[in-house]
Coordinates of C-alpha atoms in Angstrom, one line a residue:
M1 CA -0.1 0.1 -0.1
K2 CA 1.4 3.3 -1.1
I3 CA 0.9 6.5 0.8
S4 CA 1.5 10.0 -0.4
C5 CA 3.9 12.6 1.2
T6 CA 0.8 14.5 2.3
A7 CA -0.7 11.7 4.1
M8 CA 2.4 10.6 5.7
F9 CA 3.2 14.1 7.1
T10 CA -0.2 14.4 8.4
L11 CA -0.1 11.0 10.1
L12 CA 3.5 11.9 11.7
L13 CA 1.9 15.2 12.9
Q14 CA -1.1 13.4 14.7
L15 CA 1.3 10.9 16.4
R16 CA 3.5 14.0 17.6
R17 CA 0.6 15.6 19.3
A18 CA -0.6 12.3 20.5
S19 CA 2.9 11.9 22.3
V20 CA 2.7 15.2 23.8
A21 CA -0.8 14.7 25.2
S22 CA 0.2 11.3 26.6
A23 CA 2.1 13.0 29.3
F24 CA -0.8 14.8 30.7
Q25 CA -3.5 12.2 30.1
P26 CA -3.7 8.7 32.1
A27 CA -4.6 6.7 28.8
R28 CA -1.7 6.2 26.4
I29 CA -2.2 7.3 22.7
S30 CA -0.7 4.7 20.4
A31 CA -0.3 4.2 16.7
R32 CA -3.7 2.0 16.9
N33 CA -5.6 5.2 18.3
V34 CA -5.2 7.0 14.8
G35 CA -6.0 4.0 12.7
Q36 CA -2.7 3.4 10.8
R37 CA -1.0 0.4 12.6
S38 CA 0.7 -0.7 9.3
I39 CA 2.5 2.7 9.1
A40 CA 3.5 2.7 12.6
S41 CA 4.9 -0.8 12.3
S42 CA 6.7 -0.3 8.9
S43 CA 10.5 -0.6 9.0
S44 CA 10.6 2.6 6.6
I45 CA 9.6 4.7 9.5
L46 CA 11.5 4.7 12.9
L47 CA 9.2 6.2 15.9
A48 CA 10.8 6.8 19.2
K49 CA 8.6 5.0 21.8
E50 CA 8.6 6.1 25.3
G51 CA 11.8 4.8 27.0
G52 CA 12.9 3.3 23.8
G53 CA 16.0 2.5 22.2
G54 CA 17.8 5.2 20.6
G55 CA 15.5 7.6 18.5
R56 CA 14.5 11.2 19.4
S57 CA 11.7 11.2 21.9
S58 CA 9.5 13.8 23.1
A59 CA 11.0 15.3 26.4
A60 CA 7.5 15.3 27.8
V61 CA 7.0 11.4 27.2
A62 CA 10.6 10.8 28.6
D63 CA 10.3 12.7 31.6
K64 CA 7.8 10.9 34.0
D65 CA 8.0 13.1 36.7
L66 CA 6.6 16.3 34.5
L67 CA 3.4 16.7 36.5
N68 CA 5.5 16.9 39.6
K69 CA 7.8 19.8 38.2
T70 CA 4.8 21.6 36.8
T71 CA 2.7 21.6 40.0
S72 CA 2.0 24.6 41.7
D73 CA 2.4 23.3 45.0
K74 CA 4.7 25.7 46.8
Q75 CA 5.4 23.4 49.5
S76 CA 7.2 21.0 47.1
N77 CA 9.5 23.9 46.0
K78 CA 10.3 25.1 49.5
K79 CA 14.0 25.2 50.2
V80 CA 15.6 23.8 53.6
A81 CA 17.1 26.5 55.7
L82 CA 21.0 26.1 56.0
D83 CA 22.0 25.2 59.5
T84 CA 24.4 28.1 60.2
N85 CA 26.1 26.4 63.3
P86 CA 29.6 24.7 62.8
P87 CA 29.6 21.0 63.8
K88 CA 29.1 20.5 67.3
G89 CA 32.2 20.9 69.4
T90 CA 33.8 23.0 66.6
R91 CA 34.4 26.6 66.4
D92 CA 34.2 29.3 63.6
F93 CA 36.8 31.6 63.7
Y94 CA 35.7 35.5 63.0
P95 CA 38.4 38.1 62.4
A96 CA 38.3 38.9 66.3
D97 CA 38.7 35.3 67.0
M98 CA 41.7 35.1 64.7
R99 CA 43.4 38.1 66.3
L100 CA 42.8 36.5 69.6
Q101 CA 44.4 33.1 68.4
S102 CA 47.3 35.0 66.6
W103 CA 48.0 36.8 69.8
L104 CA 48.1 33.4 71.8
F105 CA 50.0 31.7 69.1
N106 CA 52.7 34.4 69.1
Q107 CA 53.0 34.3 72.9
W108 CA 53.5 30.5 72.7
R109 CA 56.1 30.9 69.9
Q110 CA 58.0 33.9 71.8
V111 CA 58.4 31.5 75.0
A112 CA 59.4 28.6 72.7
A113 CA 62.2 30.8 71.0
T114 CA 63.2 32.2 74.1
Y115 CA 64.0 28.4 75.6
G116 CA 65.7 27.7 72.4
F117 CA 62.9 25.4 70.8
S118 CA 62.5 24.8 67.1
E119 CA 58.9 24.6 65.5
Y120 CA 57.7 21.6 63.8
D121 CA 54.3 20.2 62.2
A122 CA 52.7 16.9 61.0
P123 CA 49.7 15.8 59.2
V124 CA 46.3 16.2 61.0
L125 CA 45.4 13.0 59.4
E126 CA 47.5 9.9 60.7
S127 CA 47.4 6.0 60.7
E128 CA 44.7 4.8 63.3
S129 CA 47.2 2.3 64.5
L130 CA 49.3 5.2 65.9
Y131 CA 46.8 5.9 68.7
T132 CA 45.1 2.5 69.3
R133 CA 47.7 1.5 72.2
K134 CA 46.6 -0.8 75.1
A135 CA 45.7 -0.1 78.8
G136 CA 42.2 1.3 78.1
E137 CA 42.9 4.8 77.5
E138 CA 40.1 7.1 76.7
V139 CA 41.7 8.6 73.8
T140 CA 41.3 5.1 71.8
Q141 CA 37.4 5.5 72.4
Q142 CA 37.4 9.3 71.4
L143 CA 39.2 8.9 68.1
Y144 CA 37.4 10.6 64.7
N145 CA 38.4 7.6 62.8
F146 CA 37.3 6.2 59.5
E147 CA 38.5 3.9 56.6
D148 CA 39.6 6.1 53.7
K149 CA 38.8 5.3 50.0
G150 CA 42.0 3.3 49.7
G151 CA 41.0 0.9 52.6
R152 CA 43.3 2.4 55.2
N153 CA 42.3 2.8 58.8
V154 CA 43.1 6.5 59.4
A155 CA 42.1 9.1 62.4
L156 CA 42.3 12.9 63.0
R157 CA 45.1 13.4 65.5
P158 CA 43.7 13.3 69.2
E159 CA 47.5 14.5 70.3
M160 CA 50.7 15.4 68.8
T161 CA 53.2 13.2 70.8
P162 CA 52.6 10.0 68.8
S163 CA 53.2 12.0 65.5
L164 CA 56.5 13.5 67.1
A165 CA 57.8 9.9 68.1
R166 CA 56.9 8.8 64.3
M167 CA 58.8 11.6 62.7
V168 CA 61.8 10.8 65.0
M169 CA 61.5 7.1 64.1
A170 CA 61.3 7.9 60.5
K171 CA 65.0 9.7 60.8
K172 CA 66.2 6.3 62.1
G173 CA 68.9 8.0 64.4
G174 CA 69.7 10.7 62.3
L175 CA 68.4 13.5 64.4
P176 CA 71.1 14.9 66.6
L177 CA 70.0 14.6 70.2
P178 CA 69.1 16.4 72.6
L179 CA 66.4 17.8 70.4
K180 CA 63.9 20.8 71.6
W181 CA 60.9 20.9 69.6
Y182 CA 57.6 22.7 69.7
S183 CA 54.5 22.7 67.8
I184 CA 51.0 24.2 67.8
P185 CA 48.7 21.6 66.2
Q186 CA 44.9 21.4 65.8
C187 CA 43.8 18.2 67.7
W188 CA 40.5 16.3 67.7
R189 CA 38.8 14.0 70.3
Y190 CA 34.9 13.1 70.3
E191 CA 34.4 13.5 73.9
R192 CA 31.9 15.3 76.5
M193 CA 32.1 18.9 76.0
T194 CA 32.3 21.0 79.3
R195 CA 33.7 24.7 79.6
G196 CA 37.0 25.1 78.1
R197 CA 36.8 21.5 76.6
R198 CA 35.7 21.0 73.0
R199 CA 36.1 18.3 70.3
E200 CA 38.8 20.3 68.5
H201 CA 41.3 22.4 70.1
Y202 CA 44.7 24.0 69.2
Q203 CA 47.5 22.8 71.6
W204 CA 50.9 24.1 72.3
N205 CA 53.3 21.2 72.6
M206 CA 56.8 21.6 74.0
D207 CA 59.1 18.3 74.2
I208 CA 62.8 17.7 74.7
W209 CA 64.3 14.2 73.6
G210 CA 67.5 12.9 74.5
V211 CA 67.9 14.1 78.4
D212 CA 67.6 11.4 80.7
G213 CA 67.7 13.4 83.8
I214 CA 65.2 15.7 85.6
E215 CA 66.8 18.8 84.1
A216 CA 64.3 18.3 81.1
E217 CA 61.1 18.4 83.2
A218 CA 62.4 21.6 85.1
E219 CA 63.2 23.1 82.0
L220 CA 59.7 22.8 80.5
L221 CA 58.0 23.9 83.8
S222 CA 60.1 27.0 83.7
A223 CA 59.1 27.6 80.1
M224 CA 55.3 27.1 81.3
V225 CA 55.5 29.6 84.0
M226 CA 56.9 32.3 81.7
F227 CA 54.0 31.9 79.6
F228 CA 51.7 32.4 82.4
K229 CA 53.7 35.6 83.6
N230 CA 53.7 37.0 80.3
V231 CA 49.8 36.9 80.0
G232 CA 49.4 38.4 83.3
L233 CA 48.8 35.6 85.5
T234 CA 50.5 34.9 89.0
A235 CA 51.1 32.0 91.3
D236 CA 47.8 33.1 92.9
D237 CA 45.8 32.1 89.8
V238 CA 47.7 29.1 88.7
G239 CA 49.4 26.3 90.3
I240 CA 51.2 23.3 89.0
K241 CA 50.8 19.9 90.6
V242 CA 53.6 17.5 90.4
N243 CA 53.9 13.9 91.0
S244 CA 55.9 10.9 89.6
R245 CA 54.7 7.6 88.1
N246 CA 57.4 6.1 90.1
V247 CA 55.6 6.8 93.4
I248 CA 52.8 4.6 92.1
G249 CA 55.3 2.0 90.6
E250 CA 56.9 1.6 94.0
V251 CA 53.6 1.1 95.9
L252 CA 52.4 -1.4 93.2
T253 CA 55.6 -3.2 93.7
E254 CA 55.1 -3.6 97.4
L255 CA 51.6 -4.8 97.0
G256 CA 52.9 -7.5 94.3
V257 CA 51.8 -6.1 91.1
P258 CA 53.7 -6.9 88.2
E259 CA 55.6 -4.0 86.3
E260 CA 53.7 -4.9 83.0
K261 CA 50.4 -3.8 84.6
F262 CA 51.7 -0.6 86.0
A263 CA 50.7 1.6 82.9
A264 CA 47.1 0.2 82.9
T265 CA 46.5 0.5 86.7
C266 CA 47.7 4.3 86.3
V267 CA 45.3 4.8 83.5
L268 CA 42.3 3.5 85.7
V269 CA 43.8 5.3 88.9
D270 CA 43.3 8.6 86.9
K271 CA 39.8 7.8 86.4
L272 CA 39.2 7.8 90.0
E273 CA 39.0 11.7 90.1
K274 CA 36.0 11.5 87.8
V275 CA 34.2 8.0 89.0
P276 CA 33.9 6.2 92.1
L277 CA 35.9 3.3 92.8
D278 CA 33.0 0.8 92.4
A279 CA 32.8 2.0 88.6
I280 CA 35.9 0.7 87.9
Q281 CA 36.3 -2.4 90.1
G282 CA 35.7 -4.8 87.7
E283 CA 38.7 -3.5 85.2
L284 CA 40.9 -3.4 88.4
E285 CA 40.0 -7.1 89.1
E286 CA 41.1 -8.0 85.5
L287 CA 44.3 -6.6 86.5
G288 CA 44.5 -8.9 89.5
L289 CA 44.1 -5.9 91.8
E290 CA 42.1 -6.7 94.9
R291 CA 40.0 -3.8 96.6
S292 CA 42.2 -3.6 99.4
M293 CA 45.3 -3.0 97.3
I294 CA 43.5 -0.1 95.5
E295 CA 42.2 1.4 98.9
K296 CA 45.9 1.4 99.9
L297 CA 47.0 2.9 96.8
T298 CA 44.5 5.6 96.9
D299 CA 45.7 6.3 100.4
V300 CA 49.1 7.1 99.3
L301 CA 47.9 9.4 96.5
T302 CA 46.2 11.6 99.2
N303 CA 49.8 12.7 100.3
T304 CA 50.7 16.5 99.2
S305 CA 54.1 16.7 100.5
I306 CA 57.5 15.0 99.6
E307 CA 57.9 14.4 103.7
S308 CA 54.7 12.6 103.8
I309 CA 55.2 10.6 100.6
S310 CA 58.8 9.7 102.0
A311 CA 57.4 8.0 105.0
V312 CA 55.3 5.3 103.2
L313 CA 58.0 4.5 100.5
P314 CA 61.4 2.8 100.9
D315 CA 64.1 4.5 102.0
D316 CA 66.1 4.6 98.8
S317 CA 63.1 5.5 96.7
K318 CA 64.0 6.7 93.5
A319 CA 60.6 8.6 93.1
V320 CA 61.5 10.7 96.3
Q321 CA 64.9 11.6 95.0
E322 CA 63.9 12.6 91.6
L323 CA 61.2 14.7 93.2
T324 CA 63.2 16.3 95.6
K325 CA 66.0 17.2 92.9
L326 CA 63.1 18.6 90.6
F327 CA 61.8 21.0 93.4
D328 CA 65.4 22.0 94.0
L329 CA 65.9 22.7 90.4
C330 CA 62.5 24.8 90.3
N331 CA 63.6 27.0 93.2
A332 CA 66.7 27.7 91.1
Y333 CA 64.5 28.9 88.3
G334 CA 62.6 31.0 90.6
I335 CA 59.4 29.2 90.2
G336 CA 59.0 27.5 93.4
D337 CA 56.0 29.1 94.4
W338 CA 54.2 27.8 91.4
I339 CA 55.0 24.2 92.1
M340 CA 53.3 21.7 94.5
F341 CA 53.5 18.1 95.1
D342 CA 50.5 16.1 94.7
A343 CA 50.5 12.3 94.9
S344 CA 46.9 12.3 93.1
V345 CA 48.2 13.6 89.9
V346 CA 48.7 10.5 87.6
R347 CA 47.8 11.5 84.0
G348 CA 45.7 9.5 81.9
L349 CA 48.1 8.4 79.1
A350 CA 49.8 5.1 79.4
Y351 CA 53.1 6.2 78.1
Y352 CA 54.0 8.2 80.8
T353 CA 57.2 6.7 82.7
G354 CA 58.2 9.3 85.4
V355 CA 57.4 12.5 86.5
V356 CA 54.0 14.1 85.6
F357 CA 52.7 17.5 86.1
E358 CA 49.3 19.3 85.6
A359 CA 48.5 23.2 85.6
F360 CA 45.4 23.9 87.4
D361 CA 43.2 26.9 88.3
R362 CA 43.7 27.5 92.0
K363 CA 40.2 28.9 92.3
G364 CA 38.9 25.5 90.9
V365 CA 36.5 27.2 88.4
L366 CA 38.3 25.4 85.3
R367 CA 39.5 21.9 84.5
A368 CA 43.4 21.2 84.2
V369 CA 44.9 24.1 82.1
A370 CA 47.9 22.0 80.9
G371 CA 49.6 18.8 81.5
G372 CA 52.5 16.7 80.6
G373 CA 55.4 14.6 82.0
R374 CA 58.2 11.8 81.0
Y375 CA 57.8 9.4 78.3
D376 CA 60.8 7.3 77.8
K377 CA 59.2 4.2 76.4
L378 CA 56.9 5.6 73.9
L379 CA 59.2 5.1 71.0
E380 CA 59.8 1.6 72.2
T381 CA 56.1 0.7 71.8
F382 CA 56.3 1.6 68.2
G383 CA 59.3 -0.6 67.5
G384 CA 62.1 1.8 68.2
E385 CA 64.8 2.2 70.6
P386 CA 64.0 3.4 74.0
T387 CA 64.8 7.2 74.0
P388 CA 64.2 9.6 77.1
A389 CA 61.7 12.4 76.2
A390 CA 59.6 14.5 78.3
G391 CA 56.9 17.2 77.2
F392 CA 53.8 18.8 77.9
G393 CA 50.4 20.0 76.0
F394 CA 48.7 23.2 76.5
G395 CA 45.3 23.5 75.1
D396 CA 44.0 27.2 73.6
A397 CA 40.4 26.9 74.8
V398 CA 41.1 26.4 78.7
I399 CA 43.5 29.1 78.9
V400 CA 41.5 31.7 77.0
E401 CA 38.7 30.9 79.6
L402 CA 40.9 31.3 82.3
L403 CA 42.3 34.7 80.9
K404 CA 38.6 35.8 80.8
E405 CA 37.8 34.8 84.1
R406 CA 40.7 36.6 85.6
N407 CA 40.0 39.7 83.3
V408 CA 43.3 39.8 81.9
L409 CA 42.5 39.0 78.2
P410 CA 43.2 41.9 75.7
S411 CA 40.4 43.2 73.6
F412 CA 40.5 41.9 69.8
E413 CA 37.4 43.6 68.6
G414 CA 39.3 46.1 66.5
S415 CA 41.8 45.3 63.8
G416 CA 44.5 47.7 65.2
Y417 CA 45.3 49.5 61.9
D418 CA 48.1 52.0 61.9
S419 CA 46.3 54.4 59.7
V420 CA 43.1 54.7 57.8
V421 CA 43.4 56.9 54.5
F422 CA 40.4 58.4 52.7
A423 CA 39.8 61.1 50.2
M424 CA 37.4 63.6 50.6
S425 CA 36.4 63.8 46.9
E426 CA 36.6 61.3 44.3
D427 CA 38.9 63.0 42.1
L428 CA 41.6 62.7 44.9
Y429 CA 41.2 59.0 45.2
G430 CA 44.4 58.6 43.1
V431 CA 46.0 60.7 45.7
A432 CA 44.7 58.6 48.5
I433 CA 46.2 55.4 46.8
E434 CA 49.6 57.1 46.5
V435 CA 49.6 58.1 50.3
A436 CA 48.4 54.7 51.1
S437 CA 51.1 52.9 49.3
K438 CA 53.7 55.2 50.6
L439 CA 52.8 54.3 54.2
R440 CA 52.6 50.6 53.4
A441 CA 56.1 50.7 52.0
A442 CA 57.2 52.4 55.3
G443 CA 55.9 49.2 57.2
Q444 CA 52.4 50.6 58.4
T445 CA 49.2 48.6 58.2
V446 CA 46.8 50.8 56.5
D447 CA 43.1 50.4 55.6
L448 CA 42.4 52.5 52.2
I449 CA 38.6 53.6 52.1
L450 CA 37.6 52.2 48.8
E451 CA 34.3 54.0 48.3
K452 CA 32.9 57.4 48.7
K453 CA 32.0 57.9 52.5
K454 CA 31.3 60.8 54.8
P455 CA 34.1 61.8 57.0
K456 CA 31.6 60.9 60.1
W457 CA 31.6 57.4 58.8
V458 CA 35.4 57.3 58.5
F459 CA 36.1 58.5 61.9
K460 CA 33.8 56.2 63.4
H461 CA 35.2 53.1 61.2
A462 CA 38.7 54.1 62.0
S463 CA 37.6 54.1 65.9
R464 CA 35.8 51.0 65.7
N465 CA 38.9 49.2 64.4
D466 CA 41.2 50.8 66.9
A467 CA 43.2 52.7 64.3
K468 CA 46.0 54.9 65.4
F469 CA 45.8 57.8 62.8
C470 CA 43.3 58.9 60.2
V471 CA 45.0 60.6 57.0
I472 CA 42.8 62.7 55.3
V473 CA 43.2 63.8 51.5
A474 CA 41.5 67.2 51.1
G475 CA 41.7 69.8 48.4
N476 CA 43.2 72.8 50.2
E477 CA 46.0 70.5 51.7
Y478 CA 46.8 68.6 48.5
E479 CA 47.5 71.8 46.8
N480 CA 50.2 72.5 49.2
G481 CA 51.4 69.1 48.7
E482 CA 50.3 67.9 52.2
V483 CA 47.6 65.7 53.9
S484 CA 46.1 66.1 57.3
V485 CA 47.0 63.3 60.0
K486 CA 44.6 62.9 62.9
D487 CA 46.1 61.3 66.0
L488 CA 42.9 59.4 67.1
S489 CA 44.2 58.8 70.6
A490 CA 45.5 62.1 71.4
G491 CA 42.8 64.1 69.3
E492 CA 45.4 66.1 67.6
Q493 CA 45.5 67.0 64.1
K494 CA 48.8 68.2 62.0
A495 CA 49.7 68.5 58.2
V496 CA 52.3 66.3 56.9
K497 CA 54.0 66.7 53.4
I498 CA 53.2 63.8 51.1
D499 CA 56.8 63.5 50.2
S500 CA 57.7 63.1 53.8
L501 CA 55.0 60.6 54.9
E502 CA 57.7 57.6 55.1
D503 CA 59.8 59.8 57.5
W504 CA 56.8 60.6 59.6
A505 CA 55.8 56.8 59.9
T506 CA 59.2 56.0 61.2
E507 CA 59.1 58.6 63.6
V508 CA 55.8 57.4 65.1
R509 CA 56.9 53.8 65.0
S510 CA 60.1 54.6 67.0
T511 CA 57.8 56.9 69.3
N512 CA 55.4 53.9 70.0
N513 CA 58.1 51.5 70.2

């Protein structure tokens, strides 16, 4: 059967209209509906079927969700509001927060440099095995850990010391000892949050490797005290409790506890400050410690003087000897009034082997401010050679809270520019650029007003940002080759030659210094 071109065109047009209509009607329109089945099945004409194999089809037919897309229901198009809070336990750092952080980090870096320490860093992402030590440490349950796309078990670092140990091992004895290193890493722990305790924080770490004597701990304690003094705290605000793991070790030896269980016992004893004895009784029994043993141990831990602890330890006690020497060295450093003995200080990390210490708020408002100690066997636990080492960690969140509590934290609301430069009219903006460039080249921090503003706004802006000077480019002064400079603290204003701006900037810098 032959069909004319006109008939064929008419048929195709009907089918096209039928396809579009099918997107809006429950009943499907096929070739049978237009009475031309033989044409629809002809191999000489390829008609694309809905969802078919490769021919061009109507978008209306292909899109089964077209009715939902064209609905007027406003609810279906409503956007979900963005949660503007950072993840729980983390912080945003606005400019004022960053200024505070920079100030704090500079304080830490200044002390570290004063004591001859060198800065280092390591990846925030480490192998999970670096932290999954034994002895029931809380840190192993607080990891932000996951399997990466390569199937490797990794974790965000909860502390820096294991990374330092890995770096030292990587050099295979190639690092000259002793080494004095410091870092300010961001650390992550999924833990219960309290005031000054978050799930992420920055931590100042100071470590000394290769010094076997108690001199290392004394140097570290002295550096810690210097920081406290530099930020306006006194021995009435902060104290540092000192103890030795060897105190517990000697008591456990007398009780018949094997040395290999010392570390695990210390970790559990550290929990007694937070939970009652009954809460960890089962774990202690697993270590072979009877309740009577723990009660005797806790009695020893109530001692708060070297004299009292000496009475319950052997006459040749190594713990008493090293603690006595440490206190003598602290007196030599002039920090004796900051240091106190407290046998209850154990620290919760299993790798500590000797002296441990903890800075605390004397008013008892905040948790531990900083802590550290000796960890001579850490490298050995990773398969390396035993290497004497001591260090401390100092979190940013707690110290900031303490400084606020004592009203000694500086204000960081303003940016603290040296000068704000603005042109009184648009035709003088090019001159303002020249003036700002001269001052910046002379070492000043300069905020150039980039758009037309009234003088009242500019002065308010300069005051809000704690600027020292406001440099005004005005027509009359510019004709004389000058600008007006207002000292915002003194309220005085004077004219300065544009060609002499570098000299003026140098003069005010030397005066302020």
